[in-house]
């Protein structure tokens, strides 16, 4: 049986979320770079793996899974030494799942909406999008409460998923320490993880370089 293969580009937040999970559990994996913007996800070979032609996609033991949340929870369930990153306790797992759904249904869409609003000639459109992003930050601040992590006292895949997206968003809409102290402290805490730079920081830097390149064209 070969190593699990992760298809994607690490400048994307969803791919970085999976990489954070993989590093956290010490997974020996291969990253195959594949660029959707070059239609590399629409080849006949890749469509057999993932008919939705999305990244990240995981290939493990001849089987394929896509969607970063599904991949991360699968990897923890199969390869982690314990269930701390995705608890078996039903209530704790439900809280983690809620945070994951928040990332995909609220946080990430608002990030993309802000990106689209930056192209608008109407200043109010951009301001409305910015307000929407800040509201999402406020939700996260409330999720944390007095806890160190987003789903309680322990690090989970919910932190990885939201970290990858949030660390991207603050490049465009900063989160002020005075207004979001818990969220900023949470971010600082996670950037100290020994695998943070390789799993998220490097890809985030490549993402920002890509954005600057597009802006200059």
PDB file of C-alpha atoms in Angstrom:
ATOM      1  CA  UNK A   1       0.000   0.000   0.000  1.00  0.00           C
ATOM      2  CA  UNK A   2       1.460   3.349  -1.064  1.00  0.00           C
ATOM      3  CA  UNK A   3       1.390   6.658   0.731  1.00  0.00           C
ATOM      4  CA  UNK A   4      -1.834   8.676   0.789  1.00  0.00           C
ATOM      5  CA  UNK A   5      -1.780  11.248  -2.017  1.00  0.00           C
ATOM      6  CA  UNK A   6      -3.156  14.763  -1.577  1.00  0.00           C
ATOM      7  CA  UNK A   7      -3.955  16.523  -4.847  1.00  0.00           C
ATOM      8  CA  UNK A   8      -4.011  20.307  -4.779  1.00  0.00           C
ATOM      9  CA  UNK A   9      -2.018  23.519  -4.436  1.00  0.00           C
ATOM     10  CA  UNK A  10      -0.906  24.620  -1.002  1.00  0.00           C
ATOM     11  CA  UNK A  11      -1.672  28.264  -1.676  1.00  0.00           C
ATOM     12  CA  UNK A  12      -5.368  27.379  -1.335  1.00  0.00           C
ATOM     13  CA  UNK A  13      -6.862  27.505   2.194  1.00  0.00           C
ATOM     14  CA  UNK A  14      -8.739  24.214   1.880  1.00  0.00           C
ATOM     15  CA  UNK A  15      -5.592  22.359   0.846  1.00  0.00           C
ATOM     16  CA  UNK A  16      -3.688  23.961   3.716  1.00  0.00           C
ATOM     17  CA  UNK A  17      -6.367  22.803   6.154  1.00  0.00           C
ATOM     18  CA  UNK A  18      -5.745  19.220   5.076  1.00  0.00           C
ATOM     19  CA  UNK A  19      -1.970  19.669   5.273  1.00  0.00           C
ATOM     20  CA  UNK A  20      -2.284  20.992   8.832  1.00  0.00           C
ATOM     21  CA  UNK A  21      -4.230  17.877   9.756  1.00  0.00           C
ATOM     22  CA  UNK A  22      -1.752  15.590   8.017  1.00  0.00           C
ATOM     23  CA  UNK A  23       1.200  17.149   9.821  1.00  0.00           C
ATOM     24  CA  UNK A  24      -0.584  17.106  13.170  1.00  0.00           C
ATOM     25  CA  UNK A  25      -1.042  13.329  12.997  1.00  0.00           C
ATOM     26  CA  UNK A  26       2.417  12.713  11.542  1.00  0.00           C
ATOM     27  CA  UNK A  27       1.071  11.328   8.275  1.00  0.00           C
ATOM     28  CA  UNK A  28       3.573  10.241   5.649  1.00  0.00           C
ATOM     29  CA  UNK A  29       1.897  11.547   2.493  1.00  0.00           C
ATOM     30  CA  UNK A  30       2.633  12.790  -1.006  1.00  0.00           C
ATOM     31  CA  UNK A  31       1.452  16.165  -2.299  1.00  0.00           C
ATOM     32  CA  UNK A  32       0.739  16.182  -6.024  1.00  0.00           C
ATOM     33  CA  UNK A  33       0.390  19.746  -7.244  1.00  0.00           C
ATOM     34  CA  UNK A  34      -2.547  20.194  -9.556  1.00  0.00           C
ATOM     35  CA  UNK A  35      -3.802  23.576 -10.757  1.00  0.00           C
ATOM     36  CA  UNK A  36      -7.533  24.039 -11.479  1.00  0.00           C
ATOM     37  CA  UNK A  37      -6.784  27.322 -13.261  1.00  0.00           C
ATOM     38  CA  UNK A  38      -4.886  25.332 -15.869  1.00  0.00           C
ATOM     39  CA  UNK A  39      -7.752  22.827 -16.170  1.00  0.00           C
ATOM     40  CA  UNK A  40      -5.560  20.139 -14.623  1.00  0.00           C
ATOM     41  CA  UNK A  41      -8.536  18.950 -12.565  1.00  0.00           C
ATOM     42  CA  UNK A  42     -10.569  18.341 -15.729  1.00  0.00           C
ATOM     43  CA  UNK A  43      -8.391  15.714 -17.323  1.00  0.00           C
ATOM     44  CA  UNK A  44      -9.961  12.334 -17.951  1.00  0.00           C
ATOM     45  CA  UNK A  45      -7.649  10.771 -15.385  1.00  0.00           C
ATOM     46  CA  UNK A  46      -8.516  13.227 -12.616  1.00  0.00           C
ATOM     47  CA  UNK A  47     -12.250  13.208 -13.328  1.00  0.00           C
ATOM     48  CA  UNK A  48     -12.230   9.480 -12.624  1.00  0.00           C
ATOM     49  CA  UNK A  49     -10.888  10.312  -9.161  1.00  0.00           C
ATOM     50  CA  UNK A  50     -13.198  13.274  -8.530  1.00  0.00           C
ATOM     51  CA  UNK A  51     -16.053  14.045 -10.942  1.00  0.00           C
ATOM     52  CA  UNK A  52     -16.546  17.418  -9.208  1.00  0.00           C
ATOM     53  CA  UNK A  53     -12.972  18.292 -10.297  1.00  0.00           C
ATOM     54  CA  UNK A  54     -12.196  20.072  -7.018  1.00  0.00           C
ATOM     55  CA  UNK A  55      -9.183  20.284  -4.749  1.00  0.00           C
ATOM     56  CA  UNK A  56      -8.136  19.050  -2.318  1.00  0.00           C
ATOM     57  CA  UNK A  57      -8.703  15.453  -3.284  1.00  0.00           C
ATOM     58  CA  UNK A  58      -7.273  12.552  -1.314  1.00  0.00           C
ATOM     59  CA  UNK A  59      -6.343   9.199  -2.809  1.00  0.00           C
ATOM     60  CA  UNK A  60      -5.781   6.530  -0.183  1.00  0.00           C
ATOM     61  CA  UNK A  61      -5.490   2.815  -0.798  1.00  0.00           C
ATOM     62  CA  UNK A  62      -7.066   3.184  -4.239  1.00  0.00           C
ATOM     63  CA  UNK A  63     -10.056   5.169  -2.985  1.00  0.00           C
ATOM     64  CA  UNK A  64     -10.688   8.888  -3.412  1.00  0.00           C
ATOM     65  CA  UNK A  65     -12.284  11.453  -1.121  1.00  0.00           C
ATOM     66  CA  UNK A  66     -12.768  15.157  -1.735  1.00  0.00           C
ATOM     67  CA  UNK A  67     -13.821  18.170   0.357  1.00  0.00           C
ATOM     68  CA  UNK A  68     -11.283  19.338   2.929  1.00  0.00           C
ATOM     69  CA  UNK A  69     -13.551  18.631   5.903  1.00  0.00           C
ATOM     70  CA  UNK A  70     -14.306  15.086   4.774  1.00  0.00           C
ATOM     71  CA  UNK A  71     -10.612  14.468   4.121  1.00  0.00           C
ATOM     72  CA  UNK A  72      -9.434  15.856   7.460  1.00  0.00           C
ATOM     73  CA  UNK A  73     -11.943  13.908   9.542  1.00  0.00           C
ATOM     74  CA  UNK A  74     -11.181  10.750   7.562  1.00  0.00           C
ATOM     75  CA  UNK A  75      -7.436  11.091   8.084  1.00  0.00           C
ATOM     76  CA  UNK A  76      -7.822  11.579  11.824  1.00  0.00           C
ATOM     77  CA  UNK A  77     -10.275   8.688  12.116  1.00  0.00           C
ATOM     78  CA  UNK A  78      -7.970   6.343  10.215  1.00  0.00           C
ATOM     79  CA  UNK A  79      -4.437   7.425  11.073  1.00  0.00           C
ATOM     80  CA  UNK A  80      -4.364   9.457  14.307  1.00  0.00           C
ATOM     81  CA  UNK A  81      -3.135   7.823  17.513  1.00  0.00           C
ATOM     82  CA  UNK A  82      -6.190   9.094  19.401  1.00  0.00           C
ATOM     83  CA  UNK A  83      -9.446  10.942  18.764  1.00  0.00           C
ATOM     84  CA  UNK A  84      -8.471  14.321  20.244  1.00  0.00           C
ATOM     85  CA  UNK A  85      -8.518  16.104  16.877  1.00  0.00           C
ATOM     86  CA  UNK A  86     -11.962  14.698  16.031  1.00  0.00           C
ATOM     87  CA  UNK A  87     -13.581  13.368  19.223  1.00  0.00           C
ATOM     88  CA  UNK A  88     -15.729  10.254  19.300  1.00  0.00           C
ATOM     89  CA  UNK A  89     -17.833  11.795  22.065  1.00  0.00           C
ATOM     90  CA  UNK A  90     -21.042  12.744  20.263  1.00  0.00           C
ATOM     91  CA  UNK A  91     -21.454  16.210  21.753  1.00  0.00           C
ATOM     92  CA  UNK A  92     -17.811  17.174  21.300  1.00  0.00           C
ATOM     93  CA  UNK A  93     -17.882  15.881  17.733  1.00  0.00           C
ATOM     94  CA  UNK A  94     -21.067  17.838  17.010  1.00  0.00           C
ATOM     95  CA  UNK A  95     -19.367  21.048  18.166  1.00  0.00           C
ATOM     96  CA  UNK A  96     -16.410  20.343  15.874  1.00  0.00           C
ATOM     97  CA  UNK A  97     -18.788  19.598  12.993  1.00  0.00           C
ATOM     98  CA  UNK A  98     -20.653  22.853  13.603  1.00  0.00           C
ATOM     99  CA  UNK A  99     -17.408  24.823  13.404  1.00  0.00           C
ATOM    100  CA  UNK A 100     -16.500  23.017  10.182  1.00  0.00           C
ATOM    101  CA  UNK A 101     -19.891  23.844   8.690  1.00  0.00           C
ATOM    102  CA  UNK A 102     -19.427  27.453   9.801  1.00  0.00           C
ATOM    103  CA  UNK A 103     -16.171  27.583   7.880  1.00  0.00           C
ATOM    104  CA  UNK A 104     -17.751  26.286   4.677  1.00  0.00           C
ATOM    105  CA  UNK A 105     -21.114  28.066   4.892  1.00  0.00           C
ATOM    106  CA  UNK A 106     -20.177  31.409   6.472  1.00  0.00           C
ATOM    107  CA  UNK A 107     -16.472  32.171   6.754  1.00  0.00           C
ATOM    108  CA  UNK A 108     -15.234  30.992   3.370  1.00  0.00           C
ATOM    109  CA  UNK A 109     -18.174  32.432   1.358  1.00  0.00           C
ATOM    110  CA  UNK A 110     -17.679  35.807   3.023  1.00  0.00           C
ATOM    111  CA  UNK A 111     -13.996  35.703   2.117  1.00  0.00           C
ATOM    112  CA  UNK A 112     -14.857  35.126  -1.542  1.00  0.00           C
ATOM    113  CA  UNK A 113     -17.606  37.758  -1.411  1.00  0.00           C
ATOM    114  CA  UNK A 114     -15.103  40.300  -0.126  1.00  0.00           C
ATOM    115  CA  UNK A 115     -12.713  39.368  -2.919  1.00  0.00           C
ATOM    116  CA  UNK A 116     -15.453  39.975  -5.471  1.00  0.00           C
ATOM    117  CA  UNK A 117     -16.454  43.258  -3.800  1.00  0.00           C
ATOM    118  CA  UNK A 118     -12.915  44.597  -4.189  1.00  0.00           C
ATOM    119  CA  UNK A 119     -13.574  44.741  -7.922  1.00  0.00           C
ATOM    120  CA  UNK A 120     -16.701  46.871  -7.503  1.00  0.00           C
ATOM    121  CA  UNK A 121     -16.670  50.567  -8.345  1.00  0.00           C
ATOM    122  CA  UNK A 122     -19.256  51.184  -5.619  1.00  0.00           C
ATOM    123  CA  UNK A 123     -17.523  51.850  -2.253  1.00  0.00           C
ATOM    124  CA  UNK A 124     -20.635  50.748  -0.367  1.00  0.00           C
ATOM    125  CA  UNK A 125     -20.418  47.263  -1.852  1.00  0.00           C
ATOM    126  CA  UNK A 126     -16.909  46.860  -0.444  1.00  0.00           C
ATOM    127  CA  UNK A 127     -17.907  48.301   2.925  1.00  0.00           C
ATOM    128  CA  UNK A 128     -20.869  45.931   3.190  1.00  0.00           C
ATOM    129  CA  UNK A 129     -18.610  42.982   2.420  1.00  0.00           C
ATOM    130  CA  UNK A 130     -16.092  44.170   5.008  1.00  0.00           C
ATOM    131  CA  UNK A 131     -18.833  44.470   7.630  1.00  0.00           C
ATOM    132  CA  UNK A 132     -19.952  40.938   6.821  1.00  0.00           C
ATOM    133  CA  UNK A 133     -16.406  39.619   7.310  1.00  0.00           C
ATOM    134  CA  UNK A 134     -16.065  41.415  10.642  1.00  0.00           C
ATOM    135  CA  UNK A 135     -19.351  39.878  11.753  1.00  0.00           C
ATOM    136  CA  UNK A 136     -17.883  36.445  10.990  1.00  0.00           C
ATOM    137  CA  UNK A 137     -14.851  37.343  13.122  1.00  0.00           C
ATOM    138  CA  UNK A 138     -17.218  38.300  15.928  1.00  0.00           C
ATOM    139  CA  UNK A 139     -18.898  34.901  15.713  1.00  0.00           C
ATOM    140  CA  UNK A 140     -15.491  33.244  16.058  1.00  0.00           C
ATOM    141  CA  UNK A 141     -14.668  35.411  19.054  1.00  0.00           C
ATOM    142  CA  UNK A 142     -17.882  34.232  20.691  1.00  0.00           C
ATOM    143  CA  UNK A 143     -17.192  30.590  19.758  1.00  0.00           C
ATOM    144  CA  UNK A 144     -13.904  30.808  21.629  1.00  0.00           C
ATOM    145  CA  UNK A 145     -15.411  32.263  24.779  1.00  0.00           C
ATOM    146  CA  UNK A 146     -12.755  31.632  27.395  1.00  0.00           C
ATOM    147  CA  UNK A 147     -11.356  28.557  25.658  1.00  0.00           C
ATOM    148  CA  UNK A 148      -8.012  28.234  23.935  1.00  0.00           C
ATOM    149  CA  UNK A 149      -9.481  26.522  20.879  1.00  0.00           C
ATOM    150  CA  UNK A 150     -12.586  26.924  18.761  1.00  0.00           C
ATOM    151  CA  UNK A 151     -14.323  23.737  19.863  1.00  0.00           C
ATOM    152  CA  UNK A 152     -13.241  23.730  23.502  1.00  0.00           C
ATOM    153  CA  UNK A 153     -10.040  23.162  25.442  1.00  0.00           C
ATOM    154  CA  UNK A 154      -8.390  20.895  22.868  1.00  0.00           C
ATOM    155  CA  UNK A 155      -7.007  21.442  19.387  1.00  0.00           C
ATOM    156  CA  UNK A 156      -9.242  19.915  16.694  1.00  0.00           C
ATOM    157  CA  UNK A 157      -9.604  19.791  12.929  1.00  0.00           C
ATOM    158  CA  UNK A 158     -12.019  22.722  13.279  1.00  0.00           C
ATOM    159  CA  UNK A 159      -9.078  24.896  14.307  1.00  0.00           C
ATOM    160  CA  UNK A 160      -7.097  23.781  11.264  1.00  0.00           C
ATOM    161  CA  UNK A 161      -9.925  24.444   8.835  1.00  0.00           C
ATOM    162  CA  UNK A 162     -10.704  27.889  10.204  1.00  0.00           C
ATOM    163  CA  UNK A 163      -7.028  28.766  10.665  1.00  0.00           C
ATOM    164  CA  UNK A 164      -6.309  28.195   6.979  1.00  0.00           C
ATOM    165  CA  UNK A 165      -9.188  30.452   5.930  1.00  0.00           C
ATOM    166  CA  UNK A 166      -8.843  33.079   8.664  1.00  0.00           C
ATOM    167  CA  UNK A 167      -5.094  33.521   8.137  1.00  0.00           C
ATOM    168  CA  UNK A 168      -5.906  34.279   4.508  1.00  0.00           C
ATOM    169  CA  UNK A 169      -8.744  36.689   5.290  1.00  0.00           C
ATOM    170  CA  UNK A 170      -6.807  38.898   7.697  1.00  0.00           C
ATOM    171  CA  UNK A 171      -4.475  39.870   4.873  1.00  0.00           C
ATOM    172  CA  UNK A 172      -7.449  41.782   3.447  1.00  0.00           C
ATOM    173  CA  UNK A 173      -9.594  42.508   6.516  1.00  0.00           C
ATOM    174  CA  UNK A 174      -7.384  42.688   9.627  1.00  0.00           C
ATOM    175  CA  UNK A 175      -8.697  41.520  12.997  1.00  0.00           C
ATOM    176  CA  UNK A 176      -7.778  44.078  15.645  1.00  0.00           C
ATOM    177  CA  UNK A 177      -6.446  42.778  18.963  1.00  0.00           C
ATOM    178  CA  UNK A 178      -8.556  45.255  20.912  1.00  0.00           C
ATOM    179  CA  UNK A 179     -11.794  44.147  19.267  1.00  0.00           C
ATOM    180  CA  UNK A 180     -11.041  40.431  18.886  1.00  0.00           C
ATOM    181  CA  UNK A 181      -8.574  39.563  21.684  1.00  0.00           C
ATOM    182  CA  UNK A 182      -9.528  35.902  21.950  1.00  0.00           C
ATOM    183  CA  UNK A 183      -9.333  35.377  18.206  1.00  0.00           C
ATOM    184  CA  UNK A 184      -5.972  37.116  17.889  1.00  0.00           C
ATOM    185  CA  UNK A 185      -4.555  35.129  20.804  1.00  0.00           C
ATOM    186  CA  UNK A 186      -5.886  31.937  19.217  1.00  0.00           C
ATOM    187  CA  UNK A 187      -4.133  32.800  15.953  1.00  0.00           C
ATOM    188  CA  UNK A 188      -0.862  33.534  17.735  1.00  0.00           C
ATOM    189  CA  UNK A 189      -1.153  30.240  19.609  1.00  0.00           C
ATOM    190  CA  UNK A 190      -1.626  28.222  16.432  1.00  0.00           C
ATOM    191  CA  UNK A 191       1.204  29.924  14.567  1.00  0.00           C
ATOM    192  CA  UNK A 192       3.502  28.473  17.240  1.00  0.00           C
ATOM    193  CA  UNK A 193       2.674  24.906  16.208  1.00  0.00           C
ATOM    194  CA  UNK A 194       5.904  23.232  15.025  1.00  0.00           C
ATOM    195  CA  UNK A 195       4.378  22.355  11.651  1.00  0.00           C
ATOM    196  CA  UNK A 196       2.527  25.653  11.085  1.00  0.00           C
ATOM    197  CA  UNK A 197       5.008  27.202   8.681  1.00  0.00           C
ATOM    198  CA  UNK A 198       5.331  24.178   6.428  1.00  0.00           C
ATOM    199  CA  UNK A 199       1.645  23.278   6.461  1.00  0.00           C
ATOM    200  CA  UNK A 200       0.134  26.777   6.276  1.00  0.00           C
ATOM    201  CA  UNK A 201       2.634  29.638   6.388  1.00  0.00           C
ATOM    202  CA  UNK A 202       4.556  28.801   3.226  1.00  0.00           C
ATOM    203  CA  UNK A 203       1.408  28.222   1.188  1.00  0.00           C
ATOM    204  CA  UNK A 204      -0.149  31.416   2.529  1.00  0.00           C
ATOM    205  CA  UNK A 205       2.900  33.352   1.373  1.00  0.00           C
ATOM    206  CA  UNK A 206       2.592  31.813  -2.088  1.00  0.00           C
ATOM    207  CA  UNK A 207      -1.090  32.773  -2.124  1.00  0.00           C
ATOM    208  CA  UNK A 208      -0.270  36.413  -1.356  1.00  0.00           C
ATOM    209  CA  UNK A 209       2.422  36.465  -4.048  1.00  0.00           C
ATOM    210  CA  UNK A 210      -0.126  35.063  -6.504  1.00  0.00           C
ATOM    211  CA  UNK A 211      -2.653  37.779  -5.583  1.00  0.00           C
ATOM    212  CA  UNK A 212      -0.042  40.507  -6.042  1.00  0.00           C
ATOM    213  CA  UNK A 213       0.881  39.074  -9.427  1.00  0.00           C
ATOM    214  CA  UNK A 214      -2.749  39.074 -10.545  1.00  0.00           C
ATOM    215  CA  UNK A 215      -3.215  42.645  -9.321  1.00  0.00           C
ATOM    216  CA  UNK A 216      -0.246  43.844 -11.360  1.00  0.00           C
ATOM    217  CA  UNK A 217      -1.545  42.366 -14.610  1.00  0.00           C
TER     218      UNK A 217
END
